[in-house]
PDB file of C-alpha atoms in Angstrom:
ATOM      1  CA  MET A1133    -120.432  44.344  10.024  1.00 86.00           C
ATOM      2  CA  THR A1134    -119.991  40.629  10.601  1.00 96.00           C
ATOM      3  CA  VAL A1135    -119.104  38.440   7.566  1.00 98.00           C
ATOM      4  CA  ARG A1136    -121.326  35.269   7.691  1.00 98.00           C
ATOM      5  CA  VAL A1137    -119.802  32.265   6.089  1.00 98.00           C
ATOM      6  CA  ALA A1138    -122.142  29.430   5.366  1.00 98.00           C
ATOM      7  CA  MET A1139    -120.072  26.274   4.543  1.00 98.00           C
ATOM      8  CA  TRP A1140    -122.479  23.485   3.032  1.00 98.00           C
ATOM      9  CA  SER A1141    -121.146  19.979   3.695  1.00 97.00           C
ATOM     10  CA  GLY A1142    -122.096  16.498   3.811  1.00 92.00           C
ATOM     11  CA  PRO A1143    -121.277  14.126   6.884  1.00 89.00           C
ATOM     12  CA  ARG A1144    -117.728  12.831   7.242  1.00 88.00           C
ATOM     13  CA  ASN A1145    -116.391  15.606   4.976  1.00 91.00           C
ATOM     14  CA  LEU A1146    -113.655  17.034   7.113  1.00 95.00           C
ATOM     15  CA  SER A1147    -116.409  19.560   8.161  1.00 96.00           C
ATOM     16  CA  THR A1148    -115.713  19.460  11.915  1.00 97.00           C
ATOM     17  CA  ALA A1149    -111.953  19.900  11.127  1.00 97.00           C
ATOM     18  CA  MET A1150    -112.748  23.028   9.107  1.00 98.00           C
ATOM     19  CA  MET A1151    -114.886  24.296  11.757  1.00 98.00           C
ATOM     20  CA  ARG A1152    -111.983  23.908  14.250  1.00 98.00           C
ATOM     21  CA  SER A1153    -109.775  25.605  11.713  1.00 98.00           C
ATOM     22  CA  PHE A1154    -111.964  28.711  11.557  1.00 98.00           C
ATOM     23  CA  GLY A1155    -112.653  28.657  15.228  1.00 98.00           C
ATOM     24  CA  SER A1156    -108.941  28.968  15.716  1.00 98.00           C
ATOM     25  CA  ARG A1157    -108.967  32.394  14.285  1.00 98.00           C
ATOM     26  CA  ALA A1158    -109.226  35.170  17.079  1.00 98.00           C
ATOM     27  CA  ASP A1159    -111.871  37.118  14.889  1.00 98.00           C
ATOM     28  CA  THR A1160    -114.214  34.199  14.344  1.00 98.00           C
ATOM     29  CA  TYR A1161    -117.221  32.755  16.015  1.00 98.00           C
ATOM     30  CA  VAL A1162    -118.493  29.267  14.806  1.00 98.00           C
ATOM     31  CA  THR A1163    -121.799  27.592  14.889  1.00 98.00           C
ATOM     32  CA  ASP A1164    -122.222  23.790  14.635  1.00 98.00           C
ATOM     33  CA  GLU A1165    -125.100  22.383  12.451  1.00 98.00           C
ATOM     34  CA  PRO A1166    -127.913  24.613  13.587  1.00 98.00           C
ATOM     35  CA  PHE A1167    -130.642  22.876  11.600  1.00 98.00           C
ATOM     36  CA  TYR A1168    -129.932  19.444  12.961  1.00 98.00           C
ATOM     37  CA  GLY A1169    -132.522  19.428  15.625  1.00 98.00           C
ATOM     38  CA  ALA A1170    -135.271  20.633  13.072  1.00 98.00           C
ATOM     39  CA  TYR A1171    -134.044  17.935  10.580  1.00 98.00           C
ATOM     40  CA  LEU A1172    -134.353  15.170  13.284  1.00 97.00           C
ATOM     41  CA  LYS A1173    -137.632  16.276  14.510  1.00 98.00           C
ATOM     42  CA  ALA A1174    -139.123  16.692  10.906  1.00 97.00           C
ATOM     43  CA  THR A1175    -137.771  13.235   9.738  1.00 96.00           C
ATOM     44  CA  GLY A1176    -137.439  10.957  12.721  1.00 95.00           C
ATOM     45  CA  ASP A1177    -134.265   9.681  11.239  1.00 91.00           C
ATOM     46  CA  PRO A1178    -132.888   7.397  13.902  1.00 88.00           C
ATOM     47  CA  GLN A1179    -129.466   9.094  14.388  1.00 87.00           C
ATOM     48  CA  PRO A1180    -127.609   8.370  17.615  1.00 87.00           C
ATOM     49  CA  MET A1181    -128.453  10.768  20.333  1.00 93.00           C
ATOM     50  CA  ALA A1182    -131.532  12.013  18.234  1.00 95.00           C
ATOM     51  CA  ASP A1183    -133.671  12.803  21.327  1.00 96.00           C
ATOM     52  CA  GLU A1184    -130.933  14.625  23.253  1.00 97.00           C
ATOM     53  CA  VAL A1185    -130.073  16.646  20.089  1.00 97.00           C
ATOM     54  CA  ILE A1186    -133.746  17.664  19.640  1.00 98.00           C
ATOM     55  CA  ALA A1187    -134.141  18.650  23.150  1.00 97.00           C
ATOM     56  CA  SER A1188    -130.991  20.788  23.209  1.00 97.00           C
ATOM     57  CA  MET A1189    -131.822  22.837  20.039  1.00 98.00           C
ATOM     58  CA  ASP A1190    -134.337  25.209  18.485  1.00 98.00           C
ATOM     59  CA  CYS A1191    -136.162  23.104  16.146  1.00 98.00           C
ATOM     60  CA  ASP A1192    -138.250  25.675  14.336  1.00 98.00           C
ATOM     61  CA  TRP A1193    -136.801  26.043  10.773  1.00 98.00           C
ATOM     62  CA  ARG A1194    -137.703  29.696  10.455  1.00 98.00           C
ATOM     63  CA  ASP A1195    -136.503  30.586  13.998  1.00 98.00           C
ATOM     64  CA  VAL A1196    -133.002  29.124  13.175  1.00 98.00           C
ATOM     65  CA  ALA A1197    -132.892  30.923   9.831  1.00 98.00           C
ATOM     66  CA  ARG A1198    -133.637  34.142  11.584  1.00 98.00           C
ATOM     67  CA  THR A1199    -130.804  33.358  14.182  1.00 98.00           C
ATOM     68  CA  MET A1200    -128.302  32.614  11.540  1.00 98.00           C
ATOM     69  CA  THR A1201    -129.029  35.850   9.649  1.00 97.00           C
ATOM     70  CA  GLY A1202    -129.352  38.116  12.848  1.00 96.00           C
ATOM     71  CA  PRO A1203    -126.588  39.606  15.066  1.00 96.00           C
ATOM     72  CA  CYS A1204    -123.699  37.347  15.676  1.00 97.00           C
ATOM     73  CA  PRO A1205    -123.612  36.014  19.372  1.00 96.00           C
ATOM     74  CA  THR A1206    -120.230  37.554  20.049  1.00 97.00           C
ATOM     75  CA  ALA A1207    -120.374  40.287  17.452  1.00 94.00           C
ATOM     76  CA  ALA A1208    -117.045  38.783  15.894  1.00 98.00           C
ATOM     77  CA  PRO A1209    -116.015  40.039  12.600  1.00 98.00           C
ATOM     78  CA  ILE A1210    -116.483  36.601  11.135  1.00 98.00           C
ATOM     79  CA  TRP A1211    -119.331  34.016  11.699  1.00 98.00           C
ATOM     80  CA  TYR A1212    -118.479  30.682  10.404  1.00 98.00           C
ATOM     81  CA  GLN A1213    -121.617  28.500  10.051  1.00 98.00           C
ATOM     82  CA  LYS A1214    -121.165  24.748   9.643  1.00 98.00           C
ATOM     83  CA  HIS A1215    -124.151  23.483   7.606  1.00 98.00           C
ATOM     84  CA  MET A1216    -125.197  20.068   6.640  1.00 97.00           C
ATOM     85  CA  ALA A1217    -126.860  20.041   3.017  1.00 97.00           C
ATOM     86  CA  HIS A1218    -128.970  17.016   3.953  1.00 96.00           C
ATOM     87  CA  HIS A1219    -130.425  18.613   6.931  1.00 97.00           C
ATOM     88  CA  MET A1220    -132.469  20.913   4.808  1.00 98.00           C
ATOM     89  CA  VAL A1221    -135.606  18.961   4.308  1.00 97.00           C
ATOM     90  CA  GLY A1222    -138.041  21.657   5.733  1.00 97.00           C
ATOM     91  CA  PRO A1223    -139.356  24.976   4.389  1.00 97.00           C
ATOM     92  CA  VAL A1224    -135.991  26.876   4.735  1.00 96.00           C
ATOM     93  CA  ALA A1225    -133.275  26.591   2.087  1.00 95.00           C
ATOM     94  CA  HIS A1226    -129.940  28.669   1.390  1.00 94.00           C
ATOM     95  CA  ASP A1227    -132.003  31.297  -0.209  1.00 93.00           C
ATOM     96  CA  ASP A1228    -133.654  32.001   3.168  1.00 96.00           C
ATOM     97  CA  LEU A1229    -130.153  33.055   4.559  1.00 96.00           C
ATOM     98  CA  PRO A1230    -129.477  36.349   2.956  1.00 93.00           C
ATOM     99  CA  GLY A1231    -126.281  38.109   3.381  1.00 95.00           C
ATOM    100  CA  LEU A1232    -124.311  34.890   3.845  1.00 97.00           C
ATOM    101  CA  ARG A1233    -121.234  33.921   1.750  1.00 98.00           C
ATOM    102  CA  HIS A1234    -122.091  30.327   0.669  1.00 98.00           C
ATOM    103  CA  ALA A1235    -119.246  27.812   0.106  1.00 98.00           C
ATOM    104  CA  PHE A1236    -119.329  24.003  -0.531  1.00 98.00           C
ATOM    105  CA  LEU A1237    -117.048  21.288   1.101  1.00 98.00           C
ATOM    106  CA  ILE A1238    -117.054  18.014  -0.825  1.00 98.00           C
ATOM    107  CA  ARG A1239    -115.389  14.659  -0.502  1.00 97.00           C
ATOM    108  CA  ASP A1240    -115.133  11.612  -2.592  1.00 95.00           C
ATOM    109  CA  PRO A1241    -118.267   9.770  -1.990  1.00 95.00           C
ATOM    110  CA  GLU A1242    -116.642   6.220  -1.641  1.00 93.00           C
ATOM    111  CA  ARG A1243    -114.604   7.633   1.278  1.00 92.00           C
ATOM    112  CA  VAL A1244    -117.699   9.220   2.755  1.00 92.00           C
ATOM    113  CA  VAL A1245    -119.594   6.121   2.730  1.00 91.00           C
ATOM    114  CA  ALA A1246    -116.739   4.243   4.220  1.00 88.00           C
ATOM    115  CA  SER A1247    -116.397   6.596   7.027  1.00 82.00           C
ATOM    116  CA  TYR A1248    -120.169   7.205   7.720  1.00 71.00           C
ATOM    117  CA  ALA A1249    -121.042   3.554   7.511  1.00 68.00           C
ATOM    118  CA  SER A1250    -118.808   2.949  10.389  1.00 67.00           C
ATOM    119  CA  LYS A1251    -120.972   5.307  12.719  1.00 60.00           C
ATOM    120  CA  ARG A1252    -124.417   4.442  11.440  1.00 59.00           C
ATOM    121  CA  VAL A1253    -126.621   1.311  10.879  1.00 56.00           C
ATOM    122  CA  ALA A1254    -127.534   2.094   7.343  1.00 71.00           C
ATOM    123  CA  VAL A1255    -126.661   4.830   4.758  1.00 81.00           C
ATOM    124  CA  ARG A1256    -128.696   6.234   1.937  1.00 89.00           C
ATOM    125  CA  PRO A1257    -127.726   8.501  -0.905  1.00 93.00           C
ATOM    126  CA  GLU A1258    -129.744  11.361   0.574  1.00 92.00           C
ATOM    127  CA  HIS A1259    -127.488  11.125   3.852  1.00 91.00           C
ATOM    128  CA  LEU A1260    -124.465  12.288   1.883  1.00 93.00           C
ATOM    129  CA  GLY A1261    -126.361  15.539   0.877  1.00 95.00           C
ATOM    130  CA  VAL A1262    -124.388  15.948  -2.298  1.00 97.00           C
ATOM    131  CA  GLU A1263    -127.444  16.260  -4.552  1.00 97.00           C
ATOM    132  CA  ARG A1264    -128.713  19.039  -2.378  1.00 97.00           C
ATOM    133  CA  GLN A1265    -125.246  20.620  -2.407  1.00 98.00           C
ATOM    134  CA  VAL A1266    -125.471  20.566  -6.165  1.00 98.00           C
ATOM    135  CA  GLU A1267    -128.928  22.418  -6.124  1.00 98.00           C
ATOM    136  CA  TYR A1268    -127.775  25.012  -3.773  1.00 98.00           C
ATOM    137  CA  PHE A1269    -124.412  25.514  -5.931  1.00 98.00           C
ATOM    138  CA  GLU A1270    -126.352  26.108  -9.011  1.00 98.00           C
ATOM    139  CA  ARG A1271    -128.800  28.471  -7.347  1.00 97.00           C
ATOM    140  CA  GLU A1272    -126.009  30.414  -5.818  1.00 98.00           C
ATOM    141  CA  ALA A1273    -124.044  30.476  -8.934  1.00 98.00           C
ATOM    142  CA  ASP A1274    -127.098  31.970 -10.769  1.00 97.00           C
ATOM    143  CA  ARG A1275    -127.381  34.600  -8.123  1.00 96.00           C
ATOM    144  CA  LEU A1276    -123.817  35.596  -8.106  1.00 97.00           C
ATOM    145  CA  GLY A1277    -123.137  35.124 -11.751  1.00 97.00           C
ATOM    146  CA  HIS A1278    -120.231  32.994 -11.220  1.00 97.00           C
ATOM    147  CA  ALA A1279    -119.480  29.767  -9.303  1.00 98.00           C
ATOM    148  CA  PRO A1280    -119.136  30.183  -5.405  1.00 98.00           C
ATOM    149  CA  PRO A1281    -116.173  28.457  -3.583  1.00 98.00           C
ATOM    150  CA  VAL A1282    -115.973  24.704  -3.670  1.00 98.00           C
ATOM    151  CA  VAL A1283    -113.204  23.015  -1.771  1.00 98.00           C
ATOM    152  CA  ASP A1284    -112.390  19.261  -1.631  1.00 98.00           C
ATOM    153  CA  SER A1285    -111.348  17.697   1.680  1.00 97.00           C
ATOM    154  CA  ALA A1286    -108.571  15.702  -0.121  1.00 96.00           C
ATOM    155  CA  ASP A1287    -107.060  18.880  -1.528  1.00 97.00           C
ATOM    156  CA  ILE A1288    -107.135  20.637   1.863  1.00 97.00           C
ATOM    157  CA  LEU A1289    -105.504  17.620   3.369  1.00 97.00           C
ATOM    158  CA  ARG A1290    -102.654  17.583   0.879  1.00 96.00           C
ATOM    159  CA  ASP A1291    -101.789  21.227   1.324  1.00 97.00           C
ATOM    160  CA  PRO A1292    -103.653  23.009   4.109  1.00 98.00           C
ATOM    161  CA  PRO A1293    -101.837  26.364   3.956  1.00 98.00           C
ATOM    162  CA  ALA A1294    -102.362  26.853   0.045  1.00 98.00           C
ATOM    163  CA  MET A1295    -105.861  25.594   0.254  1.00 98.00           C
ATOM    164  CA  LEU A1296    -107.032  27.572   3.175  1.00 98.00           C
ATOM    165  CA  GLU A1297    -105.369  30.855   1.990  1.00 98.00           C
ATOM    166  CA  ARG A1298    -107.209  30.387  -1.448  1.00 98.00           C
ATOM    167  CA  LEU A1299    -110.528  29.593   0.296  1.00 98.00           C
ATOM    168  CA  CYS A1300    -110.015  32.716   2.528  1.00 98.00           C
ATOM    169  CA  ARG A1301    -109.344  34.923  -0.728  1.00 98.00           C
ATOM    170  CA  ALA A1302    -112.483  33.457  -2.408  1.00 98.00           C
ATOM    171  CA  LEU A1303    -114.574  34.319   0.721  1.00 98.00           C
ATOM    172  CA  GLY A1304    -113.114  37.819   0.816  1.00 98.00           C
ATOM    173  CA  ILE A1305    -111.518  37.525   4.149  1.00 98.00           C
ATOM    174  CA  ALA A1306    -108.005  37.611   5.272  1.00 98.00           C
ATOM    175  CA  TRP A1307    -105.848  34.350   5.576  1.00 98.00           C
ATOM    176  CA  ASP A1308    -104.713  33.569   8.996  1.00 98.00           C
ATOM    177  CA  PRO A1309    -102.013  30.990   9.612  1.00 98.00           C
ATOM    178  CA  ALA A1310    -103.784  30.266  13.005  1.00 98.00           C
ATOM    179  CA  MET A1311    -106.223  28.166  10.943  1.00 98.00           C
ATOM    180  CA  LEU A1312    -103.610  25.405  10.689  1.00 98.00           C
ATOM    181  CA  LYS A1313    -103.597  24.479  14.522  1.00 98.00           C
ATOM    182  CA  TRP A1314    -105.947  24.137  17.246  1.00 98.00           C
ATOM    183  CA  GLU A1315    -106.126  22.873  20.878  1.00 97.00           C
ATOM    184  CA  PRO A1316    -107.433  19.285  21.353  1.00 97.00           C
ATOM    185  CA  GLY A1317    -110.608  18.654  23.174  1.00 97.00           C
ATOM    186  CA  ILE A1318    -114.388  19.529  22.927  1.00 96.00           C
ATOM    187  CA  ARG A1319    -115.637  23.219  22.630  1.00 96.00           C
ATOM    188  CA  GLU A1320    -118.667  24.949  24.096  1.00 96.00           C
ATOM    189  CA  THR A1321    -119.650  25.666  20.360  1.00 96.00           C
ATOM    190  CA  ASP A1322    -119.720  21.942  19.448  1.00 97.00           C
ATOM    191  CA  GLY A1323    -123.252  20.274  19.341  1.00 96.00           C
ATOM    192  CA  ILE A1324    -124.246  17.962  22.003  1.00 96.00           C
ATOM    193  CA  TRP A1325    -123.563  15.162  19.591  1.00 94.00           C
ATOM    194  CA  ALA A1326    -119.818  15.812  19.700  1.00 94.00           C
ATOM    195  CA  SER A1327    -119.547  12.802  22.211  1.00 91.00           C
ATOM    196  CA  HIS A1328    -120.549  10.458  19.619  1.00 89.00           C
ATOM    197  CA  TRP A1329    -119.147  11.842  16.380  1.00 88.00           C
ATOM    198  CA  TYR A1330    -116.101  13.989  17.182  1.00 93.00           C
ATOM    199  CA  ASP A1331    -113.655  11.587  18.830  1.00 91.00           C
ATOM    200  CA  ALA A1332    -111.036  11.957  16.036  1.00 91.00           C
ATOM    201  CA  VAL A1333    -111.442  15.708  15.901  1.00 94.00           C
ATOM    202  CA  ALA A1334    -111.226  16.063  19.664  1.00 95.00           C
ATOM    203  CA  ALA A1335    -107.912  14.283  19.805  1.00 96.00           C
ATOM    204  CA  SER A1336    -106.477  16.244  16.817  1.00 96.00           C
ATOM    205  CA  THR A1337    -104.315  19.460  16.872  1.00 97.00           C
ATOM    206  CA  GLY A1338    -104.495  20.283  13.268  1.00 97.00           C
ATOM    207  CA  PHE A1339    -105.291  18.745   9.878  1.00 97.00           C
ATOM    208  CA  GLY A1340    -104.082  15.125   9.478  1.00 92.00           C
ATOM    209  CA  ALA A1341    -102.317  13.407   6.558  1.00 89.00           C
ATOM    210  CA  PRO A1342    -104.417  12.738   3.453  1.00 86.00           C
ATOM    211  CA  ASP A1343    -105.734   9.160   3.182  1.00 80.00           C
ATOM    212  CA  GLU A1344    -104.588   7.696  -0.053  1.00 77.00           C
ATOM    213  CA  HIS A1345    -105.412   4.082   0.617  1.00 78.00           C
ATOM    214  CA  PRO A1346    -107.855   2.527  -1.613  1.00 78.00           C
ATOM    215  CA  THR A1347    -111.454   2.102  -0.308  1.00 83.00           C
ATOM    216  CA  ARG A1348    -113.419  -1.078  -0.305  1.00 84.00           C
ATOM    217  CA  LEU A1349    -117.098  -1.099   0.043  1.00 88.00           C
ATOM    218  CA  ASP A1350    -119.619  -3.891  -0.001  1.00 85.00           C
ATOM    219  CA  GLY A1351    -122.495  -4.147  -2.604  1.00 87.00           C
ATOM    220  CA  GLU A1352    -125.094  -1.723  -0.886  1.00 90.00           C
ATOM    221  CA  ALA A1353    -122.455   0.735   0.205  1.00 89.00           C
ATOM    222  CA  GLN A1354    -120.952   0.801  -3.295  1.00 93.00           C
ATOM    223  CA  ARG A1355    -124.381   1.520  -4.799  1.00 94.00           C
ATOM    224  CA  VAL A1356    -124.780   4.470  -2.557  1.00 94.00           C
ATOM    225  CA  ALA A1357    -121.409   5.851  -3.470  1.00 94.00           C
ATOM    226  CA  ASP A1358    -122.080   5.361  -7.111  1.00 96.00           C
ATOM    227  CA  ALA A1359    -125.461   7.123  -6.888  1.00 97.00           C
ATOM    228  CA  CYS A1360    -123.727  10.155  -5.375  1.00 97.00           C
ATOM    229  CA  ARG A1361    -120.698  10.233  -7.610  1.00 97.00           C
ATOM    230  CA  PRO A1362    -122.227  12.358 -10.451  1.00 98.00           C
ATOM    231  CA  TYR A1363    -123.091  15.004  -8.248  1.00 98.00           C
ATOM    232  CA  TYR A1364    -119.718  14.987  -6.527  1.00 98.00           C
ATOM    233  CA  GLU A1365    -117.981  15.127  -9.912  1.00 98.00           C
ATOM    234  CA  GLN A1366    -120.223  18.115 -10.949  1.00 98.00           C
ATOM    235  CA  LEU A1367    -119.086  20.030  -8.039  1.00 98.00           C
ATOM    236  CA  ALA A1368    -115.509  18.941  -8.267  1.00 98.00           C
ATOM    237  CA  GLU A1369    -115.185  20.575 -11.640  1.00 98.00           C
ATOM    238  CA  HIS A1370    -115.333  23.951  -9.926  1.00 98.00           C
ATOM    239  CA  ARG A1371    -113.146  23.174  -6.820  1.00 98.00           C
ATOM    240  CA  ILE A1372    -110.452  25.563  -5.834  1.00 98.00           C
ATOM    241  CA  ARG A1373    -107.018  24.181  -6.502  1.00 93.00           C
ATOM    242  CA  ALA A1374    -103.810  24.821  -4.746  1.00 82.00           C
TER     243      ALA A1374
END
């Protein structure tokens, strides 16, 4: 039976590097933001390559949910699904993905805004998805009777082996050191948007050094980060620590 891992993230959260990490395992198949097309079609959010993304994907919410809970395309023992929490604006939520092991990837909102703003014309608090992450975290904690796994991207960058080993343990899968390295380049499993968003990851061969430099935001960007901070801190209280 395939173990399905749903990693709920926001944008610019180390999410693609984490997908690369899991994709480096010989026992794992990965899926890249399967609800992105449905989100763009439903909202009209003017993201880069929106028309191409919509044309390349199944944009029916329920069809995508059925696919994510159906047979793994390669019958791999582990199916890692990279999900963006802010994409979930339609009739489907994490509850509609039964049988998945849900985890949450977070990042300090000031660093998210600084990174995300460089790729977008404007950023709103809902683009970070952290409020939706809190909603799903709480519902999953109620279902499980305990907190589901939460990992902070900064903690991963400071100590990838220790953090990934603890994450694997929390997910009930074996730790594999292959998760620390990968080949550079774009993958067939990457979304069509990889050409716009994945330049840094495509050039990488592993996790980079942590960014410890102070972040400077302008007034509106700082307001967005400040609006998201309480949700981030709520999740950070439960994060796995090395």
